Short mmCIF file of C-alpha atoms in Angstrom, two decimals:
data_model
loop_
_atom_site.label_atom_id
_atom_site.label_comp_id
_atom_site.label_asym_id
_atom_site.label_seq_id
_atom_site.Cartn_x
_atom_site.Cartn_y
_atom_site.Cartn_z
CA MET A 1 34.62 64.63 131.37
CA LEU A 2 32.08 66.90 133.06
CA LEU A 3 29.21 64.73 131.82
CA GLU A 4 30.95 61.56 132.99
CA ARG A 5 31.66 63.07 136.41
CA TRP A 6 28.05 64.24 136.82
CA LEU A 7 26.60 60.90 135.75
CA SER A 8 28.92 58.95 138.04
CA SER A 9 28.01 61.23 140.97
CA ARG A 10 24.34 60.42 140.40
CA GLU A 11 24.95 56.72 141.02
CA ASP A 12 24.82 57.24 144.79
CA GLN A 13 21.76 59.51 144.76
CA PRO A 14 19.13 56.77 145.28
CA LYS A 15 20.90 55.74 148.48
CA MET A 16 21.01 59.33 149.73
CA LEU A 17 17.32 59.84 148.90
CA GLN A 18 16.33 56.65 150.67
CA THR A 19 17.90 57.87 153.91
CA THR A 20 15.83 61.07 153.88
CA GLN A 21 12.47 59.55 152.89
CA LYS A 22 10.09 57.73 155.18
CA PRO A 23 10.91 54.04 155.48
CA ARG A 24 8.98 51.95 152.97
CA ALA A 25 9.03 48.32 152.11
CA THR A 26 11.84 47.43 149.71
CA PRO A 27 10.29 46.33 146.42
CA GLU A 28 10.70 42.67 145.73
CA PRO A 29 12.83 41.83 142.70
CA ILE A 30 10.70 41.69 139.58
CA GLU A 31 11.00 38.51 137.57
CA ARG A 32 11.06 39.34 133.88
CA GLU A 33 10.99 37.31 130.75
CA LYS A 34 14.25 37.18 128.88
CA CYS A 35 14.86 40.17 126.62
CA GLU A 36 15.68 39.67 122.96
CA PRO A 37 17.46 41.79 120.34
CA LEU A 38 15.35 43.74 117.87
CA SER A 39 14.52 42.37 114.46
CA ILE A 40 14.91 44.57 111.38
CA GLU A 41 11.23 45.55 111.42
CA GLU A 42 11.30 46.17 115.17
CA GLU A 43 14.39 48.34 114.78
CA LYS A 44 12.60 50.56 112.23
CA SER A 45 9.58 50.80 114.52
CA CYS A 46 11.83 51.64 117.49
CA GLN A 47 13.50 54.44 115.50
CA GLU A 48 10.12 55.98 114.72
CA MET A 49 9.12 55.88 118.38
CA LEU A 50 12.42 57.45 119.47
CA LYS A 51 11.83 60.33 117.04
CA GLU A 52 8.44 60.98 118.64
CA CYS A 53 9.90 61.03 122.16
CA GLU A 54 10.49 64.57 123.53
CA MET A 55 13.95 63.62 124.80
CA PHE A 56 15.31 62.63 121.38
CA ARG A 57 13.54 64.92 118.91
CA SER A 58 16.66 66.96 118.09
CA LEU A 59 18.82 63.91 117.28
CA SER A 60 19.88 63.11 113.75
CA GLY A 61 18.80 59.98 111.93
CA ASN A 62 22.18 58.27 112.52
CA GLN A 63 22.06 59.10 116.22
CA ILE A 64 18.53 57.69 116.50
CA LYS A 65 19.76 54.55 114.70
CA THR A 66 22.64 54.20 117.17
CA LEU A 67 20.22 54.24 120.10
CA ALA A 68 17.81 51.79 118.44
CA ASN A 69 20.63 49.34 117.74
CA SER A 70 21.35 49.18 121.47
CA MET A 71 17.78 48.44 122.58
CA ASN A 72 16.06 45.16 123.38
CA VAL A 73 12.48 43.95 123.05
CA ARG A 74 10.62 42.47 126.00
CA SER A 75 7.08 41.15 126.52
CA PHE A 76 4.84 41.55 129.57
CA LYS A 77 1.56 39.88 130.52
CA ARG A 78 -1.54 41.58 131.97
CA ASN A 79 -0.95 43.11 135.45
CA GLU A 80 2.76 42.34 135.22
CA ILE A 81 4.84 45.14 136.76
CA ILE A 82 7.13 47.00 134.34
CA VAL A 83 8.36 49.63 136.82
CA ASP A 84 7.88 49.56 140.60
CA GLN A 85 7.46 52.82 142.54
CA GLY A 86 10.50 53.62 144.68
CA SER A 87 12.91 51.39 142.77
CA PRO A 88 15.98 52.95 141.10
CA VAL A 89 15.42 53.59 137.42
CA THR A 90 17.63 51.17 135.52
CA SER A 91 16.05 51.36 132.04
CA PHE A 92 13.72 53.42 129.95
CA TYR A 93 10.99 51.85 127.85
CA LEU A 94 8.95 52.52 124.71
CA VAL A 95 5.54 50.81 124.55
CA LYS A 96 5.16 49.33 121.08
CA ASP A 97 1.97 47.29 121.59
CA GLY A 98 -0.55 47.13 124.43
CA GLU A 99 -1.77 49.52 127.10
CA ILE A 100 -0.10 50.50 130.37
CA HIS A 101 -1.50 51.67 133.70
CA ARG A 102 0.34 54.07 136.07
CA ASP A 103 -0.35 54.27 139.81
CA PHE A 104 1.19 56.47 142.50
CA ILE A 105 0.86 55.61 146.19
CA ASP A 106 1.15 58.70 148.40
CA PRO A 107 3.68 57.76 151.14
CA ASP A 108 2.02 60.16 153.61
CA SER A 109 -1.62 59.13 153.25
CA GLY A 110 -1.27 55.72 151.64
CA ARG A 111 -3.83 56.72 148.98
CA ARG A 112 -3.50 55.34 145.47
CA HIS A 113 -3.73 57.79 142.56
CA ARG A 114 -4.07 57.14 138.84
CA VAL A 115 -1.30 58.96 136.93
CA GLU A 116 -1.82 60.46 133.49
CA PHE A 117 0.45 62.80 131.57
CA GLU A 118 -0.72 65.65 129.35
CA ILE A 119 1.62 64.40 126.65
CA LYS A 120 0.34 60.96 125.63
CA ALA A 121 3.74 59.62 124.53
CA LYS A 122 4.16 55.88 125.02
CA SER A 123 7.42 56.18 126.91
CA ILE A 124 8.40 55.21 130.46
CA ASN A 125 11.26 56.71 132.54
CA THR A 126 12.80 58.74 129.70
CA MET A 127 12.98 61.84 131.93
CA SER A 128 14.46 59.91 134.88
CA ILE A 129 16.98 57.64 133.21
CA LEU A 130 20.02 59.92 133.26
CA GLY A 131 19.87 60.73 136.96
CA ALA A 132 19.04 57.20 138.13
CA ASN A 133 16.16 58.66 140.12
CA LEU A 134 13.72 56.56 142.07
CA ALA A 135 10.69 55.59 140.03
CA HIS A 136 7.86 58.00 140.82
CA ASN A 137 5.03 55.54 140.09
CA THR A 138 4.26 51.93 139.40
CA VAL A 139 3.66 50.95 135.78
CA LYS A 140 1.79 47.77 134.87
CA CYS A 141 0.73 46.12 131.65
CA ASN A 142 -3.01 46.75 131.28
CA SER A 143 -3.77 44.54 128.27
CA ASN A 144 -3.42 40.85 127.52
CA SER A 145 0.18 41.45 126.52
CA CYS A 146 2.53 44.39 126.13
CA LYS A 147 5.46 44.56 123.73
CA ILE A 148 8.08 47.01 124.97
CA TYR A 149 11.44 48.26 123.71
CA GLU A 150 14.00 48.59 126.51
CA MET A 151 17.20 50.65 126.85
CA PRO A 152 19.29 49.79 129.98
CA ARG A 153 20.77 52.83 131.70
CA GLN A 154 24.36 51.60 131.70
CA ARG A 155 24.19 50.93 127.97
CA LEU A 156 22.81 54.44 127.36
CA LEU A 157 25.58 56.01 129.48
CA ASN A 158 28.20 54.08 127.55
CA ILE A 159 26.84 55.55 124.32
CA LEU A 160 26.72 59.09 125.72
CA ILE A 161 30.19 58.99 127.31
CA ASN A 162 32.27 56.73 125.10
CA LYS A 163 30.66 56.15 121.71
CA GLU A 164 28.82 59.35 120.66
CA PRO A 165 29.05 62.22 123.18
CA GLU A 166 27.32 64.47 120.62
CA ILE A 167 24.06 62.69 121.44
CA SER A 168 24.21 64.32 124.91
CA VAL A 169 24.09 67.74 123.28
CA GLY A 170 21.10 66.69 121.20
CA ILE A 171 19.28 65.38 124.28
CA ALA A 172 19.96 68.65 126.14
CA GLU A 173 18.67 70.62 123.15
CA SER A 174 15.53 68.44 122.94
CA LEU A 175 14.77 68.81 126.64
CA SER A 176 15.33 72.57 126.67
CA GLY A 177 13.05 72.93 123.64
CA HIS A 178 10.42 70.81 125.38
CA VAL A 179 10.63 72.98 128.51
CA ARG A 180 10.17 76.12 126.41
CA GLN A 181 7.20 74.59 124.61
CA VAL A 182 5.30 73.48 127.72
CA SER A 183 6.06 76.69 129.63
CA LYS A 184 5.14 79.04 126.78
CA LYS A 185 1.79 80.77 127.20
CA TYR A 186 0.12 83.32 124.92
CA ARG A 187 -1.30 86.28 126.80
CA THR A 188 -2.31 88.95 124.26
CA PRO A 189 -4.54 91.58 125.94
CA LEU A 190 -8.17 91.68 124.80
CA LEU A 191 -7.99 94.95 122.88
CA GLU A 192 -4.75 93.89 121.14
CA GLN A 193 -6.17 90.69 119.67
CA LYS A 194 -5.76 90.53 115.90
CA GLN A 195 -7.82 88.54 113.45
CA GLN A 196 -6.43 85.41 111.83
CA ILE A 197 -5.77 85.74 108.13
CA ILE A 198 -8.98 84.89 106.26
CA GLN A 199 -7.90 83.24 103.03
CA SER A 200 -11.27 83.43 101.33
CA MET A 201 -14.19 85.80 101.83
CA PRO A 202 -16.58 83.17 100.38
CA ALA A 203 -15.89 81.16 103.55
CA VAL A 204 -17.30 84.05 105.58
CA MET A 205 -20.36 84.21 103.31
CA ILE A 206 -21.01 80.45 103.59
CA ALA A 207 -20.73 80.65 107.38
CA ALA A 208 -23.10 83.63 107.52
CA GLY A 209 -25.63 81.90 105.26
CA ILE A 210 -25.72 78.82 107.49
CA GLU A 211 -25.89 80.89 110.66
CA SER A 212 -28.75 83.09 109.39
CA TYR A 213 -31.24 80.20 109.58
CA TYR A 214 -30.04 79.20 113.04
CA ARG A 215 -30.26 82.78 114.25
CA SER A 216 -33.72 83.37 112.78
CA ALA A 217 -35.18 80.31 114.53
CA LEU A 218 -33.61 81.23 117.89
CA ASN A 219 -34.69 84.86 117.54
CA ALA A 220 -38.28 83.73 117.03
CA GLN A 221 -37.98 81.65 120.20
CA VAL A 222 -36.50 84.57 122.18
CA ASN A 223 -39.31 86.86 121.03
CA ARG A 224 -41.89 84.23 122.01
CA VAL A 225 -40.39 84.07 125.52
CA LEU A 226 -40.36 87.85 125.80
CA THR A 227 -43.81 88.59 124.36
CA GLY A 228 -45.75 85.34 124.65
CA VAL A 229 -46.69 85.59 120.95
CA LYS A 230 -45.66 82.76 118.62
CA ALA A 231 -44.07 83.82 115.33
CA ASP A 232 -42.72 82.09 112.20
CA LEU A 233 -39.24 80.56 112.58
CA PHE A 234 -37.98 81.72 109.17
CA PRO A 235 -39.81 84.91 108.15
CA ASN A 236 -38.60 87.10 105.26
CA MET A 237 -35.51 84.95 104.60
CA HIS A 238 -35.12 86.63 101.20
CA ILE A 239 -34.20 89.72 103.24
CA GLN A 240 -32.53 88.04 106.21
CA VAL A 241 -29.99 85.86 104.37
CA PRO A 242 -28.34 88.55 102.17
CA MET A 243 -28.45 91.07 105.03
CA ARG A 244 -26.90 88.58 107.45
CA VAL A 245 -24.16 87.72 104.95
CA ALA A 246 -23.39 91.42 104.52
CA TYR A 247 -23.57 91.90 108.30
CA ILE A 248 -21.06 89.15 109.21
CA ALA A 249 -18.78 89.95 106.27
CA GLY A 250 -18.84 93.54 107.47
CA PHE A 251 -17.79 92.57 111.00
CA LYS A 252 -14.91 90.41 109.77
CA GLY A 253 -13.86 92.76 106.99
CA LEU A 254 -13.96 95.87 109.19
CA ARG A 255 -11.91 94.15 111.85
CA ALA A 256 -9.28 93.06 109.31
CA TYR A 257 -9.13 96.62 107.94
CA MET A 258 -8.90 98.29 111.33
CA ASP A 259 -6.27 95.87 112.62
CA ARG A 260 -3.80 97.78 110.47
CA TYR A 261 -4.18 100.74 112.83
CA ASN A 262 -3.94 98.64 115.99
CA GLU A 263 -0.18 98.99 116.44
CA LEU A 264 1.51 100.19 119.62
CA GLU A 265 2.34 103.89 119.50
CA GLU A 266 5.67 104.91 121.02
CA PRO A 267 6.27 108.12 123.05
CA VAL A 268 6.99 111.06 120.76
CA GLU A 269 10.20 113.08 121.00
CA SER A 270 9.93 116.79 120.20
CA ILE A 271 13.06 118.88 119.46
CA GLN A 272 13.14 122.64 120.01
CA ASN A 273 16.02 124.82 118.84
CA ASN A 274 16.58 128.03 120.85
CA GLY A 275 19.43 129.70 119.06
CA THR A 276 22.52 128.10 120.55
CA SER A 277 20.72 125.36 122.53
CA ARG A 278 18.48 122.48 121.61
CA THR A 279 15.87 120.93 123.93
CA ILE A 280 14.59 117.37 123.49
CA THR A 281 11.27 116.65 125.19
CA VAL A 282 9.96 113.07 125.49
CA GLU A 283 6.21 112.70 125.78
CA ASN A 284 4.90 111.34 129.05
CA GLU A 285 4.60 107.54 128.79
CA THR A 286 1.25 107.63 130.62
CA ASP A 287 -0.19 109.91 127.94
CA THR A 288 0.97 107.52 125.24
CA THR A 289 -0.54 104.53 127.07
CA ASN A 290 -3.87 106.33 127.46
CA ARG A 291 -3.90 107.32 123.81
CA ASN A 292 -3.15 103.72 122.79
CA PHE A 293 -5.99 102.47 124.99
CA TRP A 294 -8.60 104.86 123.61
CA ARG A 295 -7.52 104.24 120.02
CA ARG A 296 -7.75 100.46 120.47
CA LEU A 297 -11.09 100.79 122.23
CA GLY A 298 -12.42 102.85 119.35
CA ILE A 299 -11.14 100.30 116.82
CA THR A 300 -12.79 97.51 118.81
CA ILE A 301 -16.26 99.05 119.07
CA ALA A 302 -16.34 100.66 115.61
CA PRO A 303 -17.51 97.51 113.71
CA GLY A 304 -20.51 97.16 116.06
CA VAL A 305 -21.51 100.79 115.57
CA ILE A 306 -21.10 100.62 111.80
CA MET A 307 -23.05 97.37 111.46
CA THR A 308 -25.99 98.46 113.67
CA PRO A 309 -28.17 99.63 110.70
CA LEU A 310 -27.88 96.22 109.03
CA SER A 311 -28.73 94.51 112.30
CA SER A 312 -31.73 96.79 112.67
CA VAL A 313 -33.09 95.67 109.29
CA LEU A 314 -32.65 92.04 110.33
CA GLU A 315 -34.47 92.61 113.64
CA ALA A 316 -37.29 94.48 111.93
CA SER A 317 -37.77 91.49 109.58
CA ASN A 318 -38.68 89.33 112.60
CA ALA A 319 -41.06 91.85 114.19
CA GLY A 320 -43.73 92.29 111.51
CA HIS A 321 -46.25 90.21 113.48
CA MET A 322 -46.50 92.95 116.17
CA ASN A 323 -45.15 96.15 114.65
CA LYS A 324 -47.14 96.93 111.53
CA GLU A 325 -45.06 99.95 110.54
CA PRO A 326 -43.38 99.81 107.13
CA MET A 327 -39.78 98.53 107.05
CA THR A 328 -38.53 102.02 106.21
CA THR A 329 -39.64 103.17 109.68
CA ARG A 330 -39.63 99.96 111.67
CA TRP A 331 -35.85 99.33 111.39
CA MET A 332 -35.10 102.54 113.36
CA ARG A 333 -37.02 101.39 116.45
CA GLY A 334 -34.72 100.45 119.35
CA ILE A 335 -31.57 101.39 117.48
CA THR A 336 -29.86 102.95 120.53
CA ALA A 337 -30.03 99.81 122.69
CA ARG A 338 -29.30 97.70 119.63
CA CYS A 339 -26.07 99.60 119.03
CA GLY A 340 -24.86 98.59 122.51
CA ARG A 341 -25.80 95.02 121.78
CA GLU A 342 -23.95 95.03 118.45
CA ILE A 343 -20.80 96.39 120.09
CA LEU A 344 -20.88 93.48 122.54
CA PHE A 345 -21.66 91.02 119.72
CA GLY A 346 -18.71 92.23 117.64
CA LEU A 347 -16.39 92.18 120.65
CA GLY A 348 -17.45 88.61 121.46
CA LEU A 349 -17.32 87.32 117.87
CA ASN A 350 -13.90 88.80 117.19
CA GLN A 351 -11.60 89.76 120.07
CA MET A 352 -13.22 87.82 122.93
CA SER A 353 -13.38 84.49 121.04
CA ASP A 354 -9.72 84.87 120.05
CA TYR A 355 -8.85 85.87 123.63
CA PHE A 356 -10.29 82.65 125.08
CA GLN A 357 -8.98 80.51 122.21
CA GLU A 358 -5.47 81.75 122.93
CA ARG A 359 -5.73 80.85 126.64
CA LEU A 360 -7.60 77.55 126.21
CA HIS A 361 -5.44 76.28 123.37
CA PHE A 362 -5.29 72.57 122.49
CA ASP A 363 -2.10 71.57 120.67
CA ASN A 364 -2.67 70.09 117.22
CA ARG A 365 -6.45 70.57 117.58
CA PRO A 366 -7.16 73.97 116.03
CA MET A 367 -10.86 73.25 115.44
CA LEU A 368 -11.40 72.25 119.07
CA SER A 369 -9.50 75.34 120.27
CA ASN A 370 -11.62 77.51 118.00
CA MET A 371 -14.85 75.92 119.23
CA VAL A 372 -13.97 76.31 122.92
CA GLY A 373 -12.87 79.92 122.39
CA SER A 374 -16.11 80.70 120.53
CA LEU A 375 -18.16 78.99 123.24
CA MET A 376 -16.56 81.04 126.02
CA GLY A 377 -16.79 84.26 124.02
CA GLY A 378 -20.45 83.49 123.29
CA VAL A 379 -21.26 82.89 126.96
CA VAL A 380 -19.75 86.22 128.05
CA SER A 381 -21.17 88.18 125.10
CA GLY A 382 -24.60 86.55 125.46
CA TYR A 383 -24.81 87.41 129.14
CA LEU A 384 -23.66 91.03 128.79
CA SER A 385 -25.81 91.73 125.74
CA HIS A 386 -29.02 90.23 127.10
CA VAL A 387 -30.45 93.41 128.65
CA PRO A 388 -29.64 95.65 125.62
CA HIS A 389 -31.12 92.97 123.36
CA ASN A 390 -34.35 92.81 125.34
CA MET A 391 -34.69 96.59 125.50
CA SER A 392 -34.13 96.96 121.75
CA THR A 393 -36.73 94.24 121.13
CA TYR A 394 -39.34 95.83 123.40
CA LYS A 395 -38.72 99.22 121.78
CA LEU A 396 -39.09 97.65 118.35
CA LEU A 397 -42.37 95.97 119.29
CA GLU A 398 -43.79 98.96 121.23
CA PRO A 399 -42.15 102.06 119.70
CA HIS A 400 -44.58 104.52 121.34
CA ARG A 401 -43.19 103.82 124.86
CA SER A 402 -39.99 105.26 126.37
CA TYR A 403 -36.97 103.14 127.37
CA LEU A 404 -37.53 103.95 131.06
CA ASP A 405 -41.18 102.93 130.86
CA LEU A 406 -40.29 99.72 129.02
CA TYR A 407 -37.58 98.85 131.56
CA ARG A 408 -39.75 99.43 134.64
CA ASN A 409 -43.10 98.11 133.47
CA VAL A 410 -42.23 95.56 130.78
CA PHE A 411 -38.66 94.28 131.13
CA VAL A 412 -38.68 93.89 134.92
CA GLU A 413 -42.21 92.46 135.01
CA ARG A 414 -41.36 89.82 132.41
CA SER A 415 -37.75 89.09 133.41
CA VAL A 416 -37.91 88.40 137.16
CA PRO A 417 -37.16 84.66 137.69
CA PRO A 418 -40.46 82.82 138.42
CA PHE A 419 -39.33 81.29 141.73
CA LEU A 420 -38.34 84.72 143.06
CA GLU A 421 -41.58 86.28 141.86
CA ARG A 422 -43.63 83.64 143.68
CA TYR A 423 -41.63 84.10 146.87
CA LEU A 424 -41.91 87.91 146.85
CA ALA A 425 -45.64 87.69 146.00
CA ARG A 426 -46.23 85.72 149.19
CA GLN A 427 -44.35 88.39 151.18
CA GLY A 428 -46.09 91.37 149.55
CA THR A 429 -49.55 92.86 149.96
CA GLY A 430 -52.17 91.65 147.45
CA ALA A 431 -55.41 93.23 146.27
CA ALA A 432 -58.03 91.35 144.22
CA VAL A 433 -59.32 92.89 140.97
CA ASP A 434 -61.90 91.83 138.35
CA GLY A 435 -64.04 90.12 140.94
CA GLY A 436 -61.16 88.11 142.35
CA ALA A 437 -60.02 86.77 138.98
CA ALA A 438 -56.63 88.44 139.40
CA THR A 439 -54.50 89.84 142.18
CA ILE A 440 -52.29 92.92 142.10
CA VAL A 441 -49.33 92.60 144.46
CA THR A 442 -47.86 95.69 146.08
CA TYR A 443 -44.14 95.33 146.83
CA SER A 444 -42.11 97.24 149.40
CA ASN A 445 -39.16 99.36 148.25
CA SER A 446 -36.66 96.67 149.26
CA GLN A 447 -38.63 93.97 147.47
CA GLN A 448 -38.89 96.12 144.37
CA ALA A 449 -35.11 96.65 144.47
CA VAL A 450 -34.59 92.89 144.64
CA ARG A 451 -36.89 92.40 141.64
CA PHE A 452 -35.05 95.04 139.60
CA MET A 453 -31.67 93.53 140.51
CA ALA A 454 -32.72 89.95 139.74
CA ALA A 455 -34.29 90.95 136.42
CA THR A 456 -31.09 92.72 135.39
CA ILE A 457 -28.51 90.21 136.64
CA PHE A 458 -30.26 86.93 135.83
CA PRO A 459 -33.30 87.69 133.68
CA ARG A 460 -35.76 85.18 132.33
CA GLY A 461 -34.81 84.00 128.84
CA LEU A 462 -31.10 84.48 129.49
CA MET A 463 -30.27 80.85 128.67
CA VAL A 464 -32.06 80.98 125.31
CA ARG A 465 -30.26 84.17 124.35
CA THR A 466 -26.87 82.81 125.47
CA VAL A 467 -27.40 79.55 123.56
CA GLN A 468 -28.23 81.60 120.47
CA ILE A 469 -25.03 83.63 120.71
CA VAL A 470 -22.86 80.59 121.53
CA GLY A 471 -24.27 78.69 118.55
CA SER A 472 -23.78 81.66 116.23
CA PHE A 473 -20.15 82.11 117.28
CA ILE A 474 -19.35 78.40 116.91
CA ILE A 475 -21.01 78.22 113.47
CA LEU A 476 -19.39 81.42 112.20
CA ASN A 477 -15.88 81.08 113.61
CA GLY A 478 -15.83 77.30 113.15
CA THR A 479 -16.87 77.40 109.49
CA ILE A 480 -14.46 80.23 108.68
CA ASN A 481 -11.63 78.48 110.53
CA TYR A 482 -12.36 75.17 108.77
CA PHE A 483 -12.19 76.65 105.26
CA THR A 484 -9.09 78.68 106.19
CA LEU A 485 -7.27 75.58 107.45
CA LEU A 486 -8.45 73.61 104.41
CA GLN A 487 -7.05 76.21 102.04
CA GLN A 488 -3.76 76.49 103.97
CA SER A 489 -3.24 72.72 103.77
CA GLN A 490 -3.55 72.69 99.98
#
């Protein structure tokens, strides 16, 4: 009775709404071709489409069949209007064949807007049919012909009120589930991100093997930009490939191991007995929160610190053309700055990629979600790790110089963007040397500060480094995710 009373009260709503809206031209009656009952094949097809519709997903097979038995089939020609904006909704439709086009005309500005829904269901008016609302947009057939299943509103109400009232409960359940689904958002904090279950460690090894060649070629290009010296794209691959496999497997394995200790710690209660009395003291919640933060931070950066020696061997393999020290000594050069870089690399590869994947999630497209998350994590990690990477490289190539000397006289000189360098050179004071073959420019303190800031914030070679990291993350996470999904589907 309540449902019947509510539905009957909605009959007058279009008239009430029309009195409050701005006057608009009354839509002319739409001439339609005669509707026909569904054939047996069309009825089966209609049932399948009803099951896919958000409004009817919780209905049983018999209930879906009841609705399909009450629907008609209708055909429309190109540009023929199916629904006219502002007209009362009298039917809902399922588009079996053909394409439709939705337009909304803003009543205030008169502008026409193309309407698209995030959910690409081929349904029209399903969310407006019960309330007899005014149609929000105009829907036209956008192909040579459109074949459409139609359910008149009065026929649907008769089913819901008189024949099978239980269908109303199923519709309400479907709509509430749909609301929960579209409003649900995952918001796990960065340091609380946990690794997906890796079904097979060989997947990690395959990904690392592929990525090692990509990384070696890009590293050679980065070093060429930094030093101006061309080097082989794939030097010492007999060392690089196994070390890279161990390096990536270490990052993923260490994260999986340490995730077991990444649980929220609750405030501790301490009980003290003083003879006849007992005192219960609850630890300050702020202390617990701080302890949780520092523990999670330590768990997050630990893989980068642990894997720094392996990374150092890999870097030393690419630097033999300038640093002639033996590998036993060469791998230690620049290890301090490299440790900072590896922490940022591990954070980007693991937690940061998952953080962005969670927030930029595409339903039913796990590979695309993984790729976008890896891309965003690679951009952030590549940018933040660029300066530590450059400093570790310069220290590796010129181990006799201090970090401060390398930053001031090598990094800044080679990293200031060219357009800014040319502009500041024109503003500074120049002195010719070597008989006028070269000019030494003297910068003021403010100009020098600008150079230092520009070299640090947007250094030369940043794009190459960021592309390298983005590509590595997409190759590694994408390959691992692909094999994991493949194994789960079997």
